XYZ file of N, CA and C in Angstrom:
207
model
N 6.079 -11.853 -10.388
C 5.741 -10.960 -9.285
C 4.855 -9.833 -9.820
N 3.774 -9.598 -9.127
C 2.854 -8.553 -9.541
C 3.434 -7.185 -9.207
N 3.239 -6.261 -10.094
C 3.715 -4.890 -9.875
C 2.531 -3.953 -9.734
N 1.422 -4.473 -9.228
C 0.220 -3.676 -9.033
C -0.252 -3.799 -7.596
N -0.867 -2.732 -7.120
C -1.473 -2.717 -5.792
C -2.822 -2.012 -5.905
N -3.634 -2.180 -4.894
C -4.926 -1.502 -4.869
C -4.857 -0.397 -3.826
N -5.164 0.814 -4.252
C -5.192 1.973 -3.371
C -6.559 2.625 -3.531
N -7.292 2.706 -2.432
C -8.652 3.273 -2.481
C -9.503 2.596 -3.555
N -9.466 1.286 -3.567
C -10.261 0.473 -4.502
C -9.900 0.679 -5.966
N -8.714 1.225 -6.229
C -8.256 1.425 -7.609
C -6.951 0.671 -7.809
N -6.906 -0.137 -8.864
C -5.705 -0.882 -9.194
C -4.694 0.071 -9.826
N -3.510 0.170 -9.209
C -2.467 1.059 -9.735
C -1.149 0.301 -9.805
N -0.217 0.824 -10.570
C 1.118 0.241 -10.646
C 1.862 0.554 -9.343
N 2.701 -0.376 -8.916
C 3.474 -0.179 -7.696
C 4.305 1.101 -7.785
N 4.772 1.436 -8.977
C 5.570 2.656 -9.165
C 4.765 3.931 -8.897
N 3.439 3.844 -8.949
C 2.573 5.001 -8.689
C 2.223 5.150 -7.212
N 2.571 4.158 -6.404
C 2.136 4.142 -5.009
C 2.621 5.361 -4.222
N 3.924 5.650 -4.256
C 4.456 6.759 -3.464
C 3.831 8.103 -3.814
N 3.763 8.484 -5.110
C 3.141 9.777 -5.412
C 1.673 9.838 -4.988
N 0.962 8.726 -5.130
C -0.451 8.711 -4.748
C -0.621 8.847 -3.241
N 0.222 8.158 -2.476
C 0.147 8.244 -1.016
C 0.519 9.657 -0.566
N 1.549 10.242 -1.156
C 1.935 11.618 -0.818
C 0.765 12.570 -1.030
N 0.070 12.397 -2.151
C -1.076 13.252 -2.453
C -2.178 13.076 -1.402
N -2.448 11.823 -1.011
C -3.461 11.554 0.015
C -3.093 12.195 1.354
N -1.805 12.173 1.676
C -1.347 12.663 2.974
C -1.250 14.184 3.033
N -1.312 14.872 1.896
C -1.236 16.336 1.910
C -2.368 16.940 2.726
N -3.570 16.398 2.561
C -4.720 16.945 3.282
C -4.769 16.470 4.732
N -4.170 15.319 5.026
C -4.177 14.785 6.386
C -2.929 13.933 6.599
N -1.840 14.543 7.085
C -0.585 13.811 7.261
C -0.688 12.641 8.250
N -1.708 12.637 9.098
C -1.863 11.564 10.083
C -2.836 10.481 9.612
N -3.238 10.558 8.363
C -4.187 9.593 7.798
C -3.648 8.164 7.952
N -4.549 7.244 8.292
C -4.176 5.839 8.396
C -4.251 5.214 7.002
N -3.153 4.612 6.583
C -3.100 3.913 5.303
C -3.299 2.435 5.601
N -4.293 1.825 4.981
C -4.579 0.407 5.204
C -3.973 -0.430 4.096
N -3.248 -1.459 4.496
C -2.649 -2.401 3.563
C -3.413 -3.708 3.697
N -4.085 -4.103 2.630
C -4.836 -5.355 2.628
C -4.004 -6.423 1.941
N -3.908 -7.568 2.578
C -3.126 -8.659 2.006
C -3.837 -9.976 2.257
N -3.749 -10.875 1.290
C -4.279 -12.202 1.540
C -3.113 -13.127 1.875
N -3.429 -14.339 2.220
C -2.406 -15.265 2.698
C -1.398 -15.646 1.617
N -1.676 -15.333 0.348
C -0.732 -15.655 -0.728
C 0.356 -14.611 -0.885
N 0.204 -13.453 -0.254
C 1.195 -12.379 -0.411
C 2.484 -12.751 0.306
N 3.570 -12.654 -0.416
C 4.872 -12.965 0.178
C 5.295 -11.844 1.122
N 5.985 -12.228 2.192
C 6.424 -11.253 3.196
C 7.305 -10.173 2.573
N 8.180 -10.558 1.644
C 9.080 -9.589 1.013
C 8.290 -8.521 0.257
N 7.214 -8.947 -0.406
C 6.384 -7.990 -1.149
C 5.677 -7.036 -0.198
N 5.166 -7.580 0.917
C 4.487 -6.735 1.892
C 5.466 -5.698 2.452
N 6.678 -6.110 2.730
C 7.693 -5.192 3.259
C 8.014 -4.113 2.229
N 8.117 -4.484 0.953
C 8.371 -3.511 -0.113
C 7.268 -2.457 -0.144
N 6.020 -2.908 -0.104
C 4.888 -1.983 -0.145
C 4.899 -1.090 1.100
N 5.136 -1.666 2.276
C 5.186 -0.884 3.517
C 6.291 0.162 3.447
N 7.447 -0.220 2.939
C 8.567 0.723 2.827
C 8.237 1.881 1.889
N 7.535 1.586 0.811
C 7.149 2.657 -0.129
C 6.128 3.598 0.503
N 5.225 3.051 1.289
C 4.248 3.891 1.992
C 4.976 4.794 2.991
N 5.916 4.233 3.737
C 6.695 5.029 4.696
C 7.517 6.099 3.984
N 8.118 5.740 2.850
C 8.931 6.692 2.097
C 8.084 7.858 1.578
N 6.801 7.611 1.402
C 5.890 8.662 0.940
C 5.378 9.505 2.105
N 5.783 9.170 3.324
C 5.377 9.945 4.487
C 4.319 9.282 5.344
N 3.903 8.082 4.962
C 2.900 7.366 5.745
C 3.461 6.905 7.077
N 2.876 7.377 8.164
C 3.337 7.006 9.499
C 2.376 6.045 10.189
N 1.100 6.144 9.854
C 0.077 5.314 10.481
C -0.369 4.254 9.483
N 0.045 3.031 9.738
C -0.216 1.944 8.812
C -1.028 0.857 9.496
N -2.092 0.444 8.840
C -2.930 -0.641 9.333
C -2.812 -1.797 8.355
N -2.581 -2.989 8.885
C -2.452 -4.165 8.025
C -3.669 -5.063 8.248
N -4.348 -5.366 7.167
C -5.542 -6.200 7.204
C -5.220 -7.475 6.439
N -5.391 -8.620 7.077
C -5.121 -9.873 6.403
C -6.419 -10.617 6.138
N -6.425 -11.341 5.043
C -7.600 -12.111 4.653
C -7.148 -13.503 4.273
N -7.969 -14.485 4.627
C -7.651 -15.845 4.182
C -8.194 -16.035 2.775
N -7.573 -16.938 2.048
C -7.998 -17.230 0.683
C -8.942 -18.410 0.740
N -10.113 -18.284 0.109
C -11.073 -19.385 0.117
C -10.752 -20.384 -0.961
């Protein structure tokens, strides 16, 4: 299982996600956080990432899905 995610085009460790999202939301608490996932992403992993975004204060979440070529 991968423990990395991409935030603002930067590969970061999943453990860094909450502090980074909190920092982003300081300037705009209503900022939309986009979660990009391809069809290989397991639902459990997506839920984990979504929960961490919510725990960091993210209220507006956009999910973008992509097919794998």
